[in-house]
mmCIF file of C-alpha atoms in Angstrom:
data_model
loop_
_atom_site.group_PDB
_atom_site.id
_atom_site.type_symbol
_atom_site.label_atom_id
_atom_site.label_comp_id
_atom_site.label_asym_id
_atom_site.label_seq_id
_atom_site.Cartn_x
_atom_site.Cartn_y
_atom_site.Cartn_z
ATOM 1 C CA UNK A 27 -10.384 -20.515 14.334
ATOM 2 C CA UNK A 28 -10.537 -21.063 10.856
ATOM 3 C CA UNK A 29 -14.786 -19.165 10.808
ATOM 4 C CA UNK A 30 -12.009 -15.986 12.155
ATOM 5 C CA UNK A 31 -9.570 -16.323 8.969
ATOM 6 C CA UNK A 32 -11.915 -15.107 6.345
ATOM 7 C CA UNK A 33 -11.916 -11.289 7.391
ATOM 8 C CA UNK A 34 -7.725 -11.359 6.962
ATOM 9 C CA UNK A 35 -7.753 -11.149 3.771
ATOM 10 C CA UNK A 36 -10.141 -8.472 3.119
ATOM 11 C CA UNK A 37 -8.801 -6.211 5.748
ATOM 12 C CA UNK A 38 -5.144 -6.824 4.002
ATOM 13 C CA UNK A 39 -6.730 -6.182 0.739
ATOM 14 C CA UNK A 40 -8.431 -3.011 2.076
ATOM 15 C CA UNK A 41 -5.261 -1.998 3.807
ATOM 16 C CA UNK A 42 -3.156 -2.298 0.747
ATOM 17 C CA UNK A 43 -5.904 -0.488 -1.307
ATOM 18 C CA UNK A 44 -5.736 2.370 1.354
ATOM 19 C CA UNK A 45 -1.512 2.247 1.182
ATOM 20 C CA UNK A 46 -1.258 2.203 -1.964
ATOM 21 C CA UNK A 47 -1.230 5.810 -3.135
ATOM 22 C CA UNK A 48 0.328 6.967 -0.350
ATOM 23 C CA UNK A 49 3.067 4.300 -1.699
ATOM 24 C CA UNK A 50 2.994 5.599 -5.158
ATOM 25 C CA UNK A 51 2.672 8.983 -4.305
ATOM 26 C CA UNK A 52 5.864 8.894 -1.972
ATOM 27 C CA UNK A 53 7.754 6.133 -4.719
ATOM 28 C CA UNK A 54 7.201 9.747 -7.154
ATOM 29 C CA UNK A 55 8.519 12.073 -4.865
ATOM 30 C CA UNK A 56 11.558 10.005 -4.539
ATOM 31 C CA UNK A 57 11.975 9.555 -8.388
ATOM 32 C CA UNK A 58 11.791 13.389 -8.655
ATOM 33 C CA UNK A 59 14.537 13.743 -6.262
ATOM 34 C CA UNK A 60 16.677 11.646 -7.669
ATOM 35 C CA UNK A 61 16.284 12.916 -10.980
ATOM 36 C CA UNK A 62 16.869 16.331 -9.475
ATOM 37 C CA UNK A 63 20.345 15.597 -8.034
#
């Protein structure tokens, strides 16, 4: 079980790497609307 953990965290890693400026990007958009109202 624990020879199966080690892969978690890169996959979370590479998961948040891949999120992340989708996150940003969308964080923006929503900054700009709210500055817009």
């Amino acid at each position: 079980m624990k020879s199966q953990l080690w892969w978690l965290p890169l996959t979370w890693t590479a998961n948040l790497g891949l999120a992340m400026p989708y996150v940003v990007r969308r964080s923006k958009e929503e900054i700009k609307k709210i500055q817009n109202l």
